[in-house]
Coordinates of C-alpha atoms (C1' of nucleotides) in Angstrom, one line a residue:
Chain A
X1 CA 85.2 123.2 105.1
X2 CA 82.4 122.3 102.7
X3 CA 83.6 121.5 99.2
X4 CA 82.2 121.0 95.7
X5 CA 80.5 117.7 94.9
X6 CA 83.5 116.1 93.1
X7 CA 85.9 117.2 95.7
X8 CA 86.0 114.1 97.9
X9 CA 86.3 111.8 94.8
X10 CA 89.2 113.9 93.6
X11 CA 91.0 113.6 97.0
X12 CA 90.3 109.9 97.0
X13 CA 92.0 109.6 93.6
X14 CA 94.9 111.7 94.8
X15 CA 95.5 109.4 97.8
X16 CA 95.3 106.3 95.6
X17 CA 97.8 107.7 93.1
X18 CA 100.2 108.9 95.8
X19 CA 99.9 105.5 97.5
X20 CA 100.6 103.6 94.2
X21 CA 103.8 105.6 93.8
X22 CA 104.9 105.2 97.5
X23 CA 104.2 101.5 97.6
X24 CA 106.3 100.9 94.5
X25 CA 109.1 103.0 95.9
X26 CA 109.3 101.8 99.5
X27 CA 107.2 98.7 99.7
X28 CA 103.6 98.3 101.0
X29 CA 104.5 97.4 104.6
X30 CA 107.2 100.0 105.0
X31 CA 104.7 102.8 104.1
X32 CA 102.5 104.0 106.9
X33 CA 99.1 105.6 106.7
X34 CA 100.6 108.9 107.9
X35 CA 103.1 109.0 105.0
X36 CA 100.4 108.0 102.5
X37 CA 98.1 110.9 103.5
X38 CA 101.0 113.4 103.8
X39 CA 102.0 112.5 100.2
X40 CA 98.5 113.6 99.2
X41 CA 98.8 116.8 101.3
X42 CA 96.5 115.6 104.0
X43 CA 96.6 114.5 107.7
X44 CA 96.1 110.8 108.6
X45 CA 92.8 111.3 110.5
X46 CA 90.8 111.5 107.3
X47 CA 92.1 108.2 106.0
X48 CA 89.1 106.1 107.2
X49 CA 86.6 108.4 105.6
X50 CA 88.1 107.2 102.3
X51 CA 89.2 103.6 102.9
X52 CA 87.8 101.0 105.4
X53 CA 91.4 99.8 106.0
X54 CA 94.9 100.2 104.7
X55 CA 94.4 96.9 102.8
X56 CA 91.6 98.4 100.8
X57 CA 93.9 101.2 99.7
X58 CA 96.5 98.6 98.7
X59 CA 93.8 96.9 96.6
X60 CA 92.8 100.2 95.0
X61 CA 96.4 101.3 94.4
X62 CA 97.2 98.0 92.7
X63 CA 94.2 98.3 90.4
X64 CA 95.0 101.9 89.6
X65 CA 98.7 101.1 88.8
X66 CA 97.6 98.2 86.7
X67 CA 95.2 100.3 84.7
X68 CA 97.9 103.0 84.1
X69 CA 100.4 100.3 83.1
X70 CA 98.0 98.8 80.5
X71 CA 97.3 102.2 79.0
X72 CA 101.0 102.8 78.7
X73 CA 101.5 99.4 77.2
X74 CA 98.7 99.8 74.7
X75 CA 100.2 103.2 73.7
X76 CA 103.5 101.7 73.0
X77 CA 101.9 99.0 70.8
X78 CA 99.8 101.5 68.9
X79 CA 102.7 103.8 68.3
X80 CA 104.9 100.9 67.1
X81 CA 102.2 99.6 64.7
X82 CA 101.7 103.1 63.3
X83 CA 105.4 103.4 62.6
X84 CA 105.7 99.8 61.2
X85 CA 107.9 98.6 64.1
X86 CA 107.5 95.3 65.9
X87 CA 105.1 96.0 68.9
X88 CA 106.6 93.2 71.0
X89 CA 110.0 94.6 70.6
X90 CA 108.7 98.0 71.5
X91 CA 107.2 96.9 74.8
X92 CA 110.0 94.7 75.8
X93 CA 112.7 97.3 75.1
X94 CA 110.7 100.0 76.9
X95 CA 110.2 97.8 79.9
X96 CA 113.8 96.6 80.4
X97 CA 115.6 99.9 80.7
X98 CA 118.0 101.5 83.2
X99 CA 115.4 104.2 83.9
X100 CA 112.7 101.7 84.7
X101 CA 115.2 99.8 87.0
X102 CA 116.1 103.0 88.8
X103 CA 112.7 104.5 89.1
X104 CA 110.4 101.8 90.6
X105 CA 108.0 104.5 91.8
X106 CA 107.1 105.3 88.2
X107 CA 107.2 101.8 86.9
X108 CA 105.6 98.4 87.0
X109 CA 104.0 97.5 90.3
X110 CA 104.4 93.8 89.7
X111 CA 108.2 94.1 89.5
X112 CA 108.2 96.4 92.5
X113 CA 105.9 94.5 94.7
X114 CA 105.7 91.0 93.3
X115 CA 106.9 88.9 96.2
X116 CA 104.9 91.1 98.6
X117 CA 101.6 90.8 96.8
X118 CA 101.7 87.0 97.2
X119 CA 101.4 87.4 100.9
X120 CA 98.4 89.7 100.8
X121 CA 94.8 88.5 101.5
X122 CA 92.8 86.7 98.8
X123 CA 90.6 89.8 98.0
X124 CA 93.6 91.8 97.2
X125 CA 95.1 89.1 95.1
X126 CA 91.8 88.7 93.3
X127 CA 91.9 92.4 92.3
X128 CA 95.5 91.9 91.2
X129 CA 94.7 88.8 89.2
X130 CA 91.9 90.6 87.3
X131 CA 94.2 93.4 86.2
X132 CA 97.0 90.9 85.4
X133 CA 94.7 89.0 83.1
X134 CA 93.9 92.1 81.1
X135 CA 97.6 93.0 80.9
X136 CA 98.4 89.5 79.6
X137 CA 95.8 90.0 76.9
X138 CA 97.5 93.2 75.7
X139 CA 100.9 91.5 75.7
X140 CA 99.4 88.6 73.8
X141 CA 98.0 91.0 71.2
X142 CA 101.5 92.3 70.5
X143 CA 102.7 88.9 69.4
X144 CA 103.0 87.9 65.8
X145 CA 99.8 86.3 64.6
X146 CA 101.6 83.3 63.2
X147 CA 102.7 82.3 66.7
X148 CA 100.6 79.7 68.7
X149 CA 99.8 79.7 72.4
X150 CA 99.8 83.5 72.6
X151 CA 98.4 83.7 76.1
X152 CA 100.9 81.2 77.5
X153 CA 103.7 83.1 75.8
X154 CA 102.5 86.4 77.2
X155 CA 102.7 84.8 80.7
X156 CA 106.2 83.7 80.1
X157 CA 107.3 87.0 78.6
X158 CA 105.9 88.9 81.5
X159 CA 107.5 86.5 84.0
X160 CA 110.9 87.1 82.3
X161 CA 110.4 90.9 82.3
X162 CA 109.5 91.2 86.0
X163 CA 112.1 88.6 87.0
X164 CA 114.8 90.4 85.1
X165 CA 113.9 93.8 86.4
X166 CA 113.8 92.6 90.0
X167 CA 117.2 90.9 89.7
X168 CA 118.6 94.0 88.0
X169 CA 117.4 96.1 91.0
X170 CA 118.7 93.7 93.6
X171 CA 122.1 93.2 92.1
X172 CA 124.7 95.6 93.5
X173 CA 127.1 95.2 90.6
X174 CA 126.1 97.6 87.7
X175 CA 127.8 95.5 85.0
X176 CA 125.9 92.4 86.0
X177 CA 122.7 94.3 86.5
X178 CA 123.0 95.6 82.9
X179 CA 123.8 92.1 81.6
X180 CA 120.6 90.8 83.3
X181 CA 118.6 93.4 81.5
X182 CA 120.1 92.7 78.2
X183 CA 119.6 88.9 78.6
X184 CA 116.0 89.6 79.6
X185 CA 115.4 91.5 76.3
X186 CA 116.9 88.8 74.2
X187 CA 115.0 86.0 75.9
X188 CA 111.6 87.8 75.9
X189 CA 111.9 88.5 72.2
X190 CA 112.9 84.9 71.6
X191 CA 109.9 83.6 73.6
X192 CA 107.5 85.8 71.6
X193 CA 108.9 85.1 68.2
X194 CA 109.9 81.4 68.0
X195 CA 107.2 79.9 65.8
X196 CA 107.8 76.2 66.8
X197 CA 106.2 74.4 69.8
Chain B
X1 CA 124.8 78.2 131.9
X2 CA 128.2 77.5 130.5
X3 CA 128.2 75.4 127.3
X4 CA 130.6 73.4 125.2
X5 CA 132.9 75.3 122.9
X6 CA 130.8 74.8 119.7
X7 CA 127.5 75.6 121.4
X8 CA 127.3 79.3 120.5
X9 CA 128.2 78.6 116.9
X10 CA 125.5 75.9 116.7
X11 CA 122.9 78.3 118.1
X12 CA 123.9 81.0 115.7
X13 CA 123.4 78.6 112.8
X14 CA 120.1 77.5 114.2
X15 CA 118.9 81.2 114.3
X16 CA 120.1 81.8 110.8
X17 CA 118.3 78.8 109.4
X18 CA 115.1 79.5 111.2
X19 CA 115.3 83.1 109.9
X20 CA 115.9 82.0 106.4
X21 CA 112.7 79.9 106.6
X22 CA 110.6 82.6 108.3
X23 CA 111.7 85.4 106.0
X24 CA 110.7 83.4 102.9
X25 CA 107.4 82.6 104.5
X26 CA 106.3 85.9 105.9
X27 CA 108.7 88.5 104.4
X28 CA 111.7 90.1 106.0
X29 CA 110.0 93.2 107.4
X30 CA 106.9 91.3 108.7
X31 CA 109.2 89.1 110.9
X32 CA 110.3 90.5 114.2
X33 CA 113.4 89.7 116.2
X34 CA 111.1 88.1 118.9
X35 CA 109.6 85.7 116.3
X36 CA 113.0 84.9 114.9
X37 CA 114.5 84.0 118.2
X38 CA 111.4 82.1 119.3
X39 CA 111.6 80.0 116.2
X40 CA 115.1 79.0 117.3
X41 CA 113.8 78.2 120.8
X42 CA 115.4 81.3 122.4
X43 CA 114.3 84.6 123.9
X44 CA 114.9 87.8 122.0
X45 CA 117.4 89.3 124.5
X46 CA 120.3 87.2 123.2
X47 CA 119.9 88.3 119.7
X48 CA 122.6 91.0 119.8
X49 CA 125.2 88.6 121.1
X50 CA 124.9 86.9 117.7
X51 CA 124.1 89.7 115.3
X52 CA 125.0 93.4 115.4
X53 CA 121.6 94.2 113.9
X54 CA 118.6 92.6 112.3
X55 CA 120.0 93.6 108.9
X56 CA 123.1 91.5 109.6
X57 CA 120.9 88.4 110.1
X58 CA 119.1 89.2 106.9
X59 CA 122.4 89.2 105.1
X60 CA 123.5 85.9 106.7
X61 CA 120.1 84.3 106.1
X62 CA 120.2 85.2 102.4
X63 CA 123.7 83.8 102.1
X64 CA 122.7 80.6 103.9
X65 CA 119.6 80.1 101.8
X66 CA 121.6 80.8 98.6
X67 CA 124.2 78.2 99.5
X68 CA 121.5 75.6 100.3
X69 CA 119.8 76.4 97.0
X70 CA 123.0 75.9 95.0
X71 CA 123.6 72.6 96.7
X72 CA 120.1 71.4 95.8
X73 CA 120.5 72.7 92.2
X74 CA 123.9 70.9 91.8
X75 CA 122.4 67.7 93.2
X76 CA 119.6 67.8 90.6
X77 CA 122.1 68.3 87.8
X78 CA 124.4 65.5 89.0
X79 CA 121.5 63.2 89.4
X80 CA 120.1 64.0 85.9
X81 CA 123.5 63.6 84.3
X82 CA 124.0 60.2 86.0
X83 CA 120.7 59.0 84.7
X84 CA 121.2 60.4 81.2
X85 CA 118.4 63.0 81.5
X86 CA 118.7 66.7 80.5
X87 CA 120.1 68.6 83.5
X88 CA 118.4 71.9 82.4
X89 CA 115.0 70.2 82.2
X90 CA 115.6 68.6 85.6
X91 CA 116.2 72.0 87.4
X92 CA 113.5 73.8 85.5
X93 CA 110.9 71.2 86.2
X94 CA 111.8 70.8 89.8
X95 CA 111.7 74.6 90.3
X96 CA 108.4 75.3 88.7
X97 CA 106.1 73.0 90.7
X98 CA 102.9 73.4 92.7
X99 CA 104.8 72.3 95.8
X100 CA 107.4 75.0 95.4
X101 CA 104.7 77.6 94.8
X102 CA 102.8 76.6 97.9
X103 CA 105.8 76.2 100.2
X104 CA 107.8 79.4 99.9
X105 CA 109.4 78.8 103.3
X106 CA 111.3 75.8 101.9
X107 CA 112.0 77.2 98.5
X108 CA 113.9 79.8 96.5
X109 CA 114.6 83.0 98.5
X110 CA 114.8 85.1 95.4
X111 CA 111.3 84.2 94.4
X112 CA 110.1 84.7 97.9
X113 CA 111.9 88.0 98.6
X114 CA 112.9 89.4 95.2
X115 CA 111.2 92.8 95.4
X116 CA 112.1 93.2 99.0
X117 CA 115.8 92.6 98.6
X118 CA 116.1 95.4 96.1
X119 CA 115.2 97.8 98.9
X120 CA 117.8 96.6 101.3
X121 CA 121.2 98.3 102.0
X122 CA 124.1 97.9 99.6
X123 CA 126.0 95.6 101.9
X124 CA 123.1 93.2 101.9
X125 CA 122.7 93.4 98.2
X126 CA 126.4 92.7 97.7
X127 CA 126.2 89.5 99.7
X128 CA 123.1 88.6 97.7
X129 CA 124.9 89.4 94.4
X130 CA 127.8 87.2 95.3
X131 CA 125.6 84.2 95.9
X132 CA 123.5 84.9 92.8
X133 CA 126.6 84.9 90.6
X134 CA 127.6 81.5 91.8
X135 CA 124.0 80.2 91.3
X136 CA 124.1 81.6 87.7
X137 CA 127.3 79.7 87.1
X138 CA 125.6 76.4 88.1
X139 CA 122.6 77.1 85.9
X140 CA 124.9 78.0 83.0
X141 CA 126.7 74.6 83.5
X142 CA 123.4 72.8 83.0
X143 CA 123.0 74.2 79.5
X144 CA 124.0 72.2 76.4
X145 CA 127.6 72.9 75.5
X146 CA 126.7 73.8 71.9
X147 CA 124.8 76.9 73.1
X148 CA 126.4 80.3 73.0
X149 CA 126.1 83.1 75.7
X150 CA 125.6 80.6 78.5
X151 CA 125.8 83.1 81.4
X152 CA 123.3 85.5 79.7
X153 CA 121.0 82.6 79.1
X154 CA 121.3 81.5 82.8
X155 CA 120.3 85.1 83.8
X156 CA 117.2 85.0 81.5
X157 CA 116.2 81.5 82.6
X158 CA 116.5 82.4 86.2
X159 CA 114.5 85.6 85.6
X160 CA 111.8 83.6 84.0
X161 CA 111.7 81.0 86.8
X162 CA 111.5 83.6 89.7
X163 CA 109.0 85.8 87.7
X164 CA 106.7 82.8 87.0
X165 CA 106.8 81.5 90.5
X166 CA 106.0 84.9 91.9
X167 CA 103.1 85.4 89.6
X168 CA 101.9 81.9 90.3
X169 CA 101.9 82.8 94.0
X170 CA 100.2 86.1 93.6
X171 CA 97.5 84.9 91.3
X172 CA 94.3 83.9 93.1
X173 CA 92.9 81.8 90.3
X174 CA 94.4 78.3 90.4
X175 CA 93.9 77.5 86.7
X176 CA 95.7 80.7 85.7
X177 CA 98.4 80.0 88.3
X178 CA 99.0 76.6 86.9
X179 CA 99.1 78.0 83.3
X180 CA 101.8 80.5 84.3
X181 CA 103.9 77.7 85.8
X182 CA 103.5 75.6 82.6
X183 CA 104.3 78.6 80.4
X184 CA 107.4 79.2 82.5
X185 CA 108.7 75.7 82.0
X186 CA 108.2 75.8 78.2
X187 CA 109.9 79.2 78.0
X188 CA 112.8 78.4 80.3
X189 CA 113.6 75.3 78.3
X190 CA 113.3 77.2 75.0
X191 CA 115.7 79.9 76.2
X192 CA 118.3 77.3 77.3
X193 CA 118.0 75.2 74.1
X194 CA 117.7 77.5 71.2
X195 CA 121.0 77.3 69.4
X196 CA 120.6 80.4 67.3
X197 CA 121.6 84.0 68.4
Chain C
dT1 C1' 139.6 65.8 146.0
dG2 C1' 137.1 70.0 147.5
dT3 C1' 136.2 74.8 147.4
dA4 C1' 136.1 79.7 145.4
dC5 C1' 135.7 82.2 141.6
dA6 C1' 135.5 83.7 136.6
dT7 C1' 133.1 83.0 132.4
dC8 C1' 129.5 84.0 129.2
dA9 C1' 125.2 82.1 126.6
dG10 C1' 120.9 83.1 127.4
dT11 C1' 117.0 85.9 130.1
dG12 C1' 113.4 89.3 130.4
dA13 C1' 112.2 94.1 131.7
dA14 C1' 112.6 98.4 129.7
dC15 C1' 113.7 102.2 126.1
dG16 C1' 111.6 105.3 122.5
dC17 C1' 109.2 105.0 118.4
dG18 C1' 105.9 104.3 114.6
dC19 C1' 102.2 101.4 113.4
dG20 C1' 96.8 101.0 112.1
dT21 C1' 92.8 102.7 113.8
dT22 C1' 89.2 105.6 116.4
dC23 C1' 86.9 109.7 117.6
dA24 C1' 85.4 114.3 119.2
dC25 C1' 86.1 118.2 117.0
dT26 C1' 86.5 122.3 113.4
dG27 C1' 84.9 125.5 110.2
dA28 C1' 83.7 126.9 105.4
dT29 C1' 79.9 126.3 102.5
dG30 C1' 75.1 125.1 100.8
dT31 C1' 70.3 125.3 102.1
dA32 C1' 66.0 126.9 104.5
dC33 C1' 63.5 130.5 106.1
Chain D
dT1 C1' 68.6 140.0 100.7
dG2 C1' 70.0 138.5 105.3
dT3 C1' 70.3 135.2 109.1
dA4 C1' 70.4 130.5 111.3
dC5 C1' 71.4 126.0 110.8
dA6 C1' 72.9 121.4 108.8
dT7 C1' 76.5 119.2 106.4
dC8 C1' 80.7 116.8 106.1
dA9 C1' 85.9 116.7 104.4
dG10 C1' 89.5 117.1 106.9
dT11 C1' 92.1 117.7 111.7
dG12 C1' 94.9 116.0 115.4
dA13 C1' 95.1 113.8 120.0
dA14 C1' 94.8 109.4 121.7
dC15 C1' 94.3 104.0 121.8
dG16 C1' 96.9 99.5 122.3
dC17 C1' 100.4 97.2 120.2
dG18 C1' 104.7 95.4 118.3
dC19 C1' 109.0 97.0 116.6
dG20 C1' 114.5 97.0 117.0
dT21 C1' 117.6 97.6 120.5
dT22 C1' 119.8 97.9 125.3
dC23 C1' 121.2 96.2 129.6
dA24 C1' 121.5 94.4 134.4
dC25 C1' 121.1 90.0 135.6
dT26 C1' 121.2 84.5 136.1
dG27 C1' 123.2 80.3 136.8
dA28 C1' 125.6 76.1 135.1
dT29 C1' 130.1 74.9 134.1
dG30 C1' 135.3 75.2 133.5
dT31 C1' 139.5 76.6 135.8
dA32 C1' 142.7 77.8 139.7
dC33 C1' 144.1 76.8 144.2

DNA sequence: TGTACATCAGTGAACGCGCGTTCACTGATGTAC
DNA sequence: TGTACATCAGTGAACGCGCGTTCACTGATGTAC
């Protein structure tokens, strides 16, 4: 079948988006090329017309997920600012929720894949790092202007957020899981607000 | 070959310890039963005389790694107390180091496997949770007595530590990686020390 | 004390299966005449 | 306007390989006589 001139590009995007979802849900290694293509409504044979290897799709999926996350983050910040609410509190409270804990496929790819990304090839980690740097800039921009070391605080806040979400997901006891989430909120706000140091 | 009466138990322990190391280095899913047994100097056929499934070994390896971590943690605290240093600072600073970042096989299994553990069966996560609770108790005991909500703070501190170490491992740029580690130290200490809230 | 046998930790071939990747093919459409 | 052909996104069988798991077997030692 011959298709319109944007058709292939659209299919490509569809595979990347489906992969971003699947990877976050089941992990990168657990998800095969067959599953990935099936999720996009295709058969596996066409995969290598779009990506030179599974690793290249991993890279693209991480970049796509990162971009989407930043857009969401920026949206939360803008909305909070428009309504006179604290933008830091807005992003922290919307990140550490039960919904986010229970729907990794729709959420943050760093929380979902953090320990796995560290074991991927340098090129993949470079793409990840690039996205992460931008995300840190956005978090830093949500901090009160009076606060020093905004980038470093953004690093620490994000560390707390992904760590807490991962623990909350791994913990089998729901009370403890909830407590970890609550503790994460308190601590992240504290890191972002404390004017000393 | 017939062996002494403790022989099998010793072999079992050897496999569990080797697995704990390998899992942290390469991930649980990436490591096959053949590799695991080879690391312990055995062939794969005997595996099921020791474990009813790979998942059972995962559970045992997580429990073993958790126990070892707690012993190390307690050692750091005792040493710091004996020398009149702050025990919280001792554990935070010994956790967030370049060495720990670069040697996941010898380090914290939560940082190395966090996002993977969340996808394992309930029984495995229950064993993990049990160990984690004890670890949180030890971290809480390192906090100044004047501080309220010690358990919640321990949760947040540990979240920050594992999140920062994971990011530091995933980031390809060494300057940024170092900055994340430093930011994690500052934040973890701040969470543990701030007497308000 | 010497021989026959039971034990059982560890061996290695084999099982079905899914992995990432390759490739000859299909067939609807756009283009050339 | 109608026909012949080139294009190329997507198909599905096949590749070698490693996975988790099973099982008949080995052979050094402890026990029974």
